[in-house]
Amino acid sequence: MPITANNINRKSWLEVTANSDFPIQNIPFGVFLTKENVVTVGTRIGDFAIDLGALQQLNYFEGIELTDDMFLQDTLNDFISDGKKTWRLVRNRIADIFDEENPKLRDNAKDKDIIIFNIKDVEMQLPVLIGDYTDFSSNKEHAKNTRKILGGTENILFPNWHHLPVAYHGRSSSIIPSGIPVHRPLGQTLPHDETTPVFGPSRSVDFELETAFITTDANIMGENIPISEAEDYIFGMVLMNDWSARDLQKWECLPLGPFLSKNFATSISPWIITMDALEPFRTKGPKQDPAPFPYLQLKGKNTFDINLEVTIKTENEIETIVTKSNYKYMYWSMSQQLAHHTSNGCRVNSGDMMGSGTISGPTPDSYGSMLELSWGGKNPIKLNDGTERKYINDGDTVILKGFCKNNGVRIGFGEVSSKLLPPFVRK
């Protein structure tokens, strides 16, 4: 089935600015709360939120097999469970409805009033009920930098790193949408040159520039997903800030890995950008040497050219872009991550989320965390308001953005923005 929604010549009768993340070629999916306090599944074109529940009730999806309440829910899980064919049919139909040449809704003022909202008048929610969350470490530059900062050898990674996508299981209860503030966590740390830990606020709260992908129901327990089929079970991607408390992490990672240093908050962008929308932006990833085992081998363009950036906004509203990176630097692809995740028969469900791991580029201005940008705090970053940062201060807002562009078409992810607050105080 062709992806007609990606037609680069298509224009919408809704106004879309030149640099919008959401032209008619994007058509993401999300969940929002209307000003009438109704939660609905929706999409976005330009600065307009579109109520898919209302579209369905008014019969604009006629001919597509959907359950009556498919878009009248507070998550996308059921829609995602319907599979790739349904995703493509719905996205293509939305593109047709909002095409500038289609008068059916364009010239129906009554229906438009029910279906279309200004984006400022809706409140974005978490798009899916996330049952399980896995975070990978799949970027070679970040892995090497971290090893060197923490005292390892610059060019030597752990022996398993080139053979499998390393990962750990996170905490889905702490995943929040853009706009929700985060409290500085409390925990145990081991002060420098001390032998006894202390308990208190983290002094090294960091962002991690990541993306994440959302899966559909992929397998039954005990069944693996072949690498050639893995992408069919990926619905789409979001931006992700996997907040990290570096000082807590350093102390608690002996020997099992991240725990309280990572599970206090993970922020994601609210619009899921589909794999169909990303199709025109495929590119080749880094050469993998040694060659992976056959169950992880891929050929061709299996990653995506996604420009990424992080901005720190201080309390005085002064913004500084602190890094620019790209998803194409990922050593292990999404398909490899999912194929490996299920190689032992682990079950994957609709709405599960898989984090990419920190995405760092090859140069210091493309590193994906403050740990790297300040080189473990040794080289503070100067912001545009004249202050310096080793890590994130209380009152700082961290903003992640991402977009793809080619052939005159630009699609983006919007942003994930979160403000760091002081430790929570029980009243």
Coordinates of C-alpha atoms in Angstrom, one line a residue:
M1 CA 0.0 0.0 0.0
P2 CA 1.6 3.3 -1.0
I3 CA 2.2 6.1 1.5
T4 CA 0.2 8.8 -0.2
A5 CA 0.4 11.1 2.8
N6 CA 4.1 11.7 2.0
N7 CA 3.5 13.4 -1.3
I8 CA 5.9 16.3 -1.2
N9 CA 3.6 18.4 -3.4
R10 CA 0.6 18.1 -1.2
K11 CA -0.6 21.3 0.7
S12 CA -3.2 21.7 3.3
W13 CA -6.1 24.1 3.5
L14 CA -5.1 24.7 7.1
E15 CA -2.4 27.4 7.4
V16 CA 1.1 25.9 7.9
T17 CA 4.1 28.2 8.3
A18 CA 7.3 27.5 6.4
N19 CA 9.3 26.1 9.3
S20 CA 6.5 24.3 11.0
D21 CA 7.3 20.8 12.4
F22 CA 3.8 19.7 11.4
P23 CA 3.1 20.1 7.7
I24 CA 0.5 17.8 6.1
Q25 CA 3.4 15.4 5.3
N26 CA 3.9 14.7 9.0
I27 CA 0.5 13.7 10.5
P28 CA 1.7 12.6 14.0
F29 CA -0.6 11.0 16.6
G30 CA -1.2 12.1 20.2
V31 CA -3.7 12.5 22.9
F32 CA -5.0 15.8 24.2
L33 CA -7.5 17.4 26.6
T34 CA -9.8 20.0 25.0
K35 CA -11.0 23.2 26.6
E36 CA -14.3 21.3 27.3
N37 CA -12.3 18.8 29.4
V38 CA -12.7 16.0 26.8
V39 CA -9.8 13.7 26.3
T40 CA -9.4 12.5 22.7
V41 CA -6.9 10.9 20.3
G42 CA -5.7 13.5 17.7
T43 CA -3.3 14.6 15.1
R44 CA -1.7 18.0 14.3
I45 CA -1.3 20.1 11.2
G46 CA 0.5 23.4 11.7
D47 CA -0.8 25.0 14.9
F48 CA -4.1 23.1 14.8
A49 CA -5.0 20.1 16.9
I50 CA -7.4 17.7 15.1
D51 CA -9.9 15.6 17.0
L52 CA -9.8 12.1 15.4
G53 CA -12.7 11.0 17.6
A54 CA -14.9 13.7 16.2
L55 CA -13.7 12.9 12.7
Q56 CA -14.6 9.2 13.2
Q57 CA -18.0 10.0 14.7
L58 CA -18.8 12.3 11.7
N59 CA -18.0 9.4 9.3
Y60 CA -14.8 10.8 7.8
F61 CA -13.1 7.4 8.1
E62 CA -15.8 5.6 6.2
G63 CA -14.4 2.4 4.5
I64 CA -11.7 1.9 7.0
E65 CA -12.4 -0.9 9.5
L66 CA -12.1 0.7 13.0
T67 CA -13.8 -0.1 16.2
D68 CA -16.5 2.4 17.1
D69 CA -14.5 3.8 20.0
M70 CA -11.0 3.6 18.4
F71 CA -10.3 7.4 18.8
L72 CA -12.6 8.0 21.8
Q73 CA -10.0 6.8 24.3
D74 CA -7.4 8.4 26.5
T75 CA -4.5 6.4 24.9
L76 CA -3.3 5.3 21.5
N77 CA -2.8 1.7 22.6
D78 CA -5.8 0.2 20.8
F79 CA -5.0 2.0 17.6
I80 CA -1.4 0.9 17.7
S81 CA -2.5 -2.7 18.3
D82 CA -4.4 -2.6 15.0
G83 CA -1.1 -2.7 13.1
K84 CA 0.7 -1.1 10.2
K85 CA -2.1 -1.5 7.6
T86 CA -4.5 0.5 9.8
W87 CA -1.9 3.1 10.7
R88 CA -1.2 3.8 7.0
L89 CA -4.9 3.8 5.9
V90 CA -5.8 6.3 8.6
R91 CA -2.8 8.6 8.0
N92 CA -3.4 8.6 4.2
R93 CA -7.1 9.4 4.8
I94 CA -6.2 12.3 7.1
A95 CA -3.9 13.7 4.5
D96 CA -6.7 13.5 1.9
I97 CA -9.2 15.2 4.2
F98 CA -7.0 18.1 4.8
D99 CA -5.6 18.4 1.3
E100 CA -6.2 21.9 -0.1
E101 CA -8.2 20.5 -3.1
N102 CA -10.7 18.5 -0.9
P103 CA -13.8 20.6 0.0
K104 CA -15.6 18.0 2.1
L105 CA -14.4 19.3 5.5
R106 CA -12.8 22.5 4.2
D107 CA -16.2 23.9 3.3
N108 CA -18.1 22.5 6.2
A109 CA -18.0 25.2 8.9
K110 CA -20.1 23.2 11.4
D111 CA -17.9 20.1 11.3
K112 CA -14.7 22.2 11.4
D113 CA -15.9 23.8 14.6
I114 CA -16.3 20.4 16.2
I115 CA -13.1 18.8 14.8
I116 CA -10.4 21.5 14.8
F117 CA -8.8 23.3 17.8
N118 CA -6.0 25.9 18.1
I119 CA -3.0 24.1 19.6
K120 CA -3.0 26.7 22.4
D121 CA -6.4 25.6 23.5
V122 CA -5.5 21.9 24.2
E123 CA -3.4 20.3 26.8
M124 CA -1.2 17.4 25.6
Q125 CA -1.2 14.1 27.5
L126 CA 1.0 11.0 27.5
P127 CA 0.1 9.5 24.1
V128 CA 0.2 5.8 25.3
L129 CA -0.2 3.8 28.4
I130 CA 3.4 2.6 28.7
G131 CA 3.5 -0.9 30.2
D132 CA 7.3 -1.5 29.9
Y133 CA 10.2 0.8 29.2
T134 CA 13.7 -0.2 28.1
D135 CA 16.6 2.1 27.7
F136 CA 19.5 1.2 25.5
S137 CA 23.1 2.4 25.3
S138 CA 23.6 2.3 21.5
N139 CA 25.7 5.4 20.7
K140 CA 29.5 4.7 20.4
E141 CA 30.6 8.3 20.9
H142 CA 28.7 8.5 24.2
A143 CA 29.9 5.2 25.4
K144 CA 33.5 6.1 24.7
N145 CA 33.3 9.5 26.2
T146 CA 31.7 8.2 29.4
R147 CA 34.3 5.5 29.8
K148 CA 37.1 8.1 29.5
I149 CA 35.4 10.6 31.8
L150 CA 35.0 7.9 34.5
G151 CA 38.6 6.8 34.3
G152 CA 38.6 4.2 31.6
T153 CA 40.6 4.0 28.4
E154 CA 39.3 6.3 25.6
N155 CA 39.1 3.7 22.9
I156 CA 38.3 0.6 24.9
L157 CA 34.6 -0.3 25.5
F158 CA 33.3 -3.2 27.4
P159 CA 33.9 -6.4 25.4
N160 CA 30.2 -7.0 24.7
W161 CA 29.4 -3.5 23.3
H162 CA 30.2 -4.2 19.7
H163 CA 28.2 -7.5 19.8
L164 CA 24.8 -6.5 21.2
P165 CA 22.7 -3.4 22.1
V166 CA 23.3 -2.9 25.8
A167 CA 20.2 -2.0 27.8
Y168 CA 18.5 -1.9 31.1
H169 CA 14.8 -1.8 32.2
G170 CA 13.5 1.6 33.3
R171 CA 10.5 2.7 35.3
S172 CA 7.4 3.5 33.2
S173 CA 5.6 5.1 36.1
S174 CA 8.0 8.1 36.0
I175 CA 7.5 8.8 32.3
I176 CA 5.9 12.3 31.8
P177 CA 4.9 14.4 28.8
S178 CA 6.5 17.7 27.9
G179 CA 5.7 20.6 30.2
I180 CA 5.6 18.7 33.5
P181 CA 8.4 19.9 35.9
V182 CA 10.9 17.6 37.5
H183 CA 12.1 17.7 41.1
R184 CA 15.8 17.3 41.9
P185 CA 16.1 13.8 43.4
L186 CA 17.4 12.8 46.8
G187 CA 19.7 9.8 47.1
Q188 CA 22.9 8.4 48.3
T189 CA 26.2 9.7 47.0
L190 CA 29.9 9.1 47.8
P191 CA 31.7 12.4 48.1
H192 CA 35.1 12.8 46.5
D193 CA 37.9 11.2 48.5
E194 CA 35.5 9.9 51.1
T195 CA 34.7 6.3 52.1
T196 CA 31.3 6.8 53.7
P197 CA 28.2 7.8 51.6
V198 CA 25.9 10.6 52.4
F199 CA 22.2 11.1 51.7
G200 CA 20.8 14.3 50.2
P201 CA 20.0 16.1 47.0
S202 CA 21.8 15.2 43.8
R203 CA 24.4 17.8 42.9
S204 CA 24.8 16.5 39.3
V205 CA 21.4 16.4 37.6
D206 CA 21.9 15.9 33.9
F207 CA 19.8 15.6 30.7
E208 CA 20.3 12.9 28.2
L209 CA 19.5 13.7 24.6
E210 CA 17.5 10.6 23.3
T211 CA 14.7 9.4 21.1
A212 CA 12.4 6.5 21.9
F213 CA 10.3 4.2 19.8
I214 CA 6.8 2.9 20.6
T215 CA 5.9 -0.7 19.7
T216 CA 2.8 -2.5 18.8
D217 CA 1.9 -6.1 19.9
A218 CA 5.0 -7.9 18.5
N219 CA 5.1 -11.5 19.6
I220 CA 3.9 -14.1 22.0
M221 CA 6.1 -15.1 25.0
G222 CA 8.9 -17.4 23.8
E223 CA 8.8 -16.0 20.2
N224 CA 11.6 -13.9 18.7
I225 CA 11.1 -11.2 16.1
P226 CA 13.3 -11.6 13.0
I227 CA 15.4 -8.6 12.2
S228 CA 13.8 -8.4 8.7
E229 CA 10.4 -7.9 10.3
A230 CA 11.3 -5.8 13.3
E231 CA 10.4 -2.4 11.9
D232 CA 6.9 -3.6 11.1
Y233 CA 6.2 -3.6 14.8
I234 CA 7.5 0.0 15.5
F235 CA 4.7 2.5 15.4
G236 CA 6.8 5.7 15.6
M237 CA 9.2 7.8 17.6
V238 CA 9.3 10.6 20.2
L239 CA 12.0 12.8 21.7
M240 CA 13.1 11.8 25.1
N241 CA 15.0 13.4 27.9
D242 CA 16.1 10.6 30.2
W243 CA 17.0 12.7 33.3
S244 CA 20.0 11.4 35.1
A245 CA 21.6 12.1 38.5
R246 CA 25.2 11.4 37.8
D247 CA 26.5 11.4 41.4
L248 CA 23.8 8.9 42.5
Q249 CA 24.5 6.8 39.5
K250 CA 28.2 6.6 40.2
W251 CA 27.6 5.2 43.7
E252 CA 24.7 2.9 43.0
C253 CA 25.9 1.3 39.7
L254 CA 28.2 -1.1 41.6
P255 CA 27.4 -3.8 40.5
L256 CA 23.9 -3.8 38.9
G257 CA 23.6 -0.5 37.0
P258 CA 21.2 2.5 37.1
F259 CA 18.4 2.6 39.6
L260 CA 17.3 5.7 41.5
S261 CA 19.7 7.8 39.5
K262 CA 17.5 7.3 36.4
N263 CA 13.9 6.4 37.5
F264 CA 12.9 9.7 39.0
A265 CA 11.8 11.2 35.7
T266 CA 11.9 10.6 31.9
S267 CA 10.3 13.3 29.8
I268 CA 9.0 12.6 26.3
S269 CA 7.5 14.8 23.5
P270 CA 3.7 14.3 23.2
W271 CA 3.4 13.7 19.4
I272 CA 4.4 10.3 18.0
I273 CA 6.0 10.7 14.6
T274 CA 5.2 7.6 12.6
M275 CA 7.7 5.4 10.8
D276 CA 5.8 6.2 7.6
A277 CA 6.4 9.9 8.0
L278 CA 10.1 9.2 8.6
E279 CA 10.5 7.0 5.5
P280 CA 11.8 9.7 3.2
F281 CA 14.6 10.5 5.7
R282 CA 16.3 7.1 5.8
T283 CA 20.1 7.0 5.7
K284 CA 22.9 4.6 6.5
G285 CA 24.3 4.2 10.0
P286 CA 27.9 3.7 11.1
K287 CA 29.8 0.7 9.8
Q288 CA 29.5 -2.1 12.3
D289 CA 32.8 -3.9 13.0
P290 CA 33.0 -6.7 13.8
A291 CA 29.9 -7.8 11.9
P292 CA 27.0 -8.6 14.2
F293 CA 25.6 -12.1 14.6
P294 CA 23.2 -13.1 11.8
Y295 CA 20.1 -12.3 13.9
L296 CA 21.2 -8.7 14.1
Q297 CA 22.5 -8.2 10.5
L298 CA 20.9 -5.5 8.3
K299 CA 21.7 -4.1 4.9
G300 CA 20.8 -0.8 3.3
K301 CA 19.5 2.4 4.9
N302 CA 18.3 1.4 8.4
T303 CA 18.5 4.6 10.4
F304 CA 17.2 8.1 10.0
D305 CA 18.6 11.6 9.4
I306 CA 17.1 13.4 12.4
N307 CA 18.6 16.7 13.5
L308 CA 18.6 17.1 17.3
E309 CA 19.4 20.0 19.6
V310 CA 19.2 20.8 23.3
T311 CA 18.6 24.3 24.8
I312 CA 18.9 25.4 28.4
K313 CA 16.6 28.2 29.4
T314 CA 17.5 30.0 32.6
E315 CA 15.0 31.5 35.1
N316 CA 15.5 34.9 33.4
E317 CA 14.2 33.4 30.2
I318 CA 17.6 33.5 28.4
E319 CA 18.1 30.5 26.1
T320 CA 21.3 28.9 25.0
I321 CA 21.6 26.0 22.5
V322 CA 24.2 23.8 24.2
T323 CA 24.4 20.9 21.7
K324 CA 23.4 19.9 18.2
S325 CA 23.5 16.2 17.3
N326 CA 21.8 13.7 14.9
Y327 CA 20.1 10.4 15.3
K328 CA 22.2 8.9 12.4
Y329 CA 25.1 8.6 14.8
M330 CA 23.5 5.7 16.5
Y331 CA 25.6 2.5 16.2
W332 CA 22.7 0.1 16.8
S333 CA 19.4 0.7 14.9
M334 CA 15.9 0.4 16.2
S335 CA 15.4 -2.8 14.3
Q336 CA 18.5 -4.3 15.9
Q337 CA 17.4 -3.2 19.3
L338 CA 14.0 -4.8 19.0
A339 CA 15.3 -8.0 17.4
H340 CA 17.8 -8.3 20.2
H341 CA 15.2 -7.5 22.9
T342 CA 13.0 -10.4 21.7
S343 CA 15.8 -12.8 20.8
N344 CA 15.3 -14.7 24.1
G345 CA 11.5 -14.7 23.7
C346 CA 10.7 -11.6 25.7
R347 CA 7.2 -10.4 25.0
V348 CA 6.7 -6.9 23.6
N349 CA 3.3 -5.2 23.8
S350 CA 1.4 -2.3 22.3
G351 CA 2.6 0.9 23.9
D352 CA 6.0 -0.4 25.1
M353 CA 8.7 2.3 24.9
M354 CA 12.4 1.7 23.9
G355 CA 14.8 4.5 24.6
S356 CA 17.7 5.0 22.2
G357 CA 20.3 5.9 24.8
T358 CA 22.2 9.2 24.8
I359 CA 22.9 10.4 21.2
S360 CA 26.3 12.1 20.9
G361 CA 28.1 13.1 17.7
P362 CA 31.8 13.0 17.0
T363 CA 32.6 16.6 18.0
P364 CA 32.4 18.3 21.5
D365 CA 29.5 20.6 20.3
S366 CA 27.4 17.5 19.5
Y367 CA 27.7 15.6 22.8
G368 CA 24.3 14.5 24.2
S369 CA 24.7 15.2 27.9
M370 CA 26.2 17.7 30.4
L371 CA 28.5 14.9 31.6
E372 CA 30.2 15.0 28.2
L373 CA 29.7 18.7 27.4
S374 CA 31.4 19.8 30.7
W375 CA 33.6 16.8 30.7
G376 CA 32.6 15.6 34.1
G377 CA 32.3 19.1 35.4
K378 CA 35.9 20.1 34.6
N379 CA 35.0 22.4 31.7
P380 CA 31.8 24.4 32.7
I381 CA 29.7 25.7 29.8
K382 CA 29.1 29.4 29.5
L383 CA 25.4 30.3 28.9
N384 CA 24.2 33.4 27.0
D385 CA 23.2 35.1 30.3
G386 CA 26.8 35.0 31.5
T387 CA 26.4 32.2 34.0
E388 CA 28.1 28.8 33.8
R389 CA 26.8 25.3 34.1
K390 CA 28.5 22.0 35.0
Y391 CA 25.1 20.3 35.3
I392 CA 21.5 21.5 35.4
N393 CA 20.6 24.1 38.1
D394 CA 17.2 24.4 39.8
G395 CA 15.1 26.7 37.8
D396 CA 16.6 25.7 34.5
T397 CA 14.3 24.5 31.7
V398 CA 15.8 21.8 29.4
I399 CA 14.3 21.8 25.8
L400 CA 14.9 19.1 23.3
K401 CA 13.9 19.6 19.6
G402 CA 14.3 17.5 16.5
F403 CA 13.5 17.7 12.8
C404 CA 14.1 16.1 9.4
K405 CA 14.5 18.0 6.1
N406 CA 15.0 17.1 2.5
N407 CA 13.4 17.7 -1.0
G408 CA 11.9 20.9 0.4
V409 CA 9.9 19.0 3.1
R410 CA 10.6 19.6 6.8
I411 CA 8.9 17.5 9.5
G412 CA 9.6 17.7 13.2
F413 CA 8.9 16.3 16.6
G414 CA 7.9 19.5 18.3
E415 CA 9.7 19.7 21.6
V416 CA 10.0 18.1 25.0
S417 CA 10.5 20.8 27.6
S418 CA 10.9 20.3 31.4
K419 CA 11.9 22.6 34.2
L420 CA 14.0 21.4 37.1
L421 CA 12.6 22.3 40.5
P422 CA 14.3 22.0 44.0
P423 CA 13.8 18.7 45.9
F424 CA 10.2 17.9 46.8
V425 CA 9.2 19.0 50.3
R426 CA 6.3 17.3 51.9
K427 CA 3.9 19.8 53.5

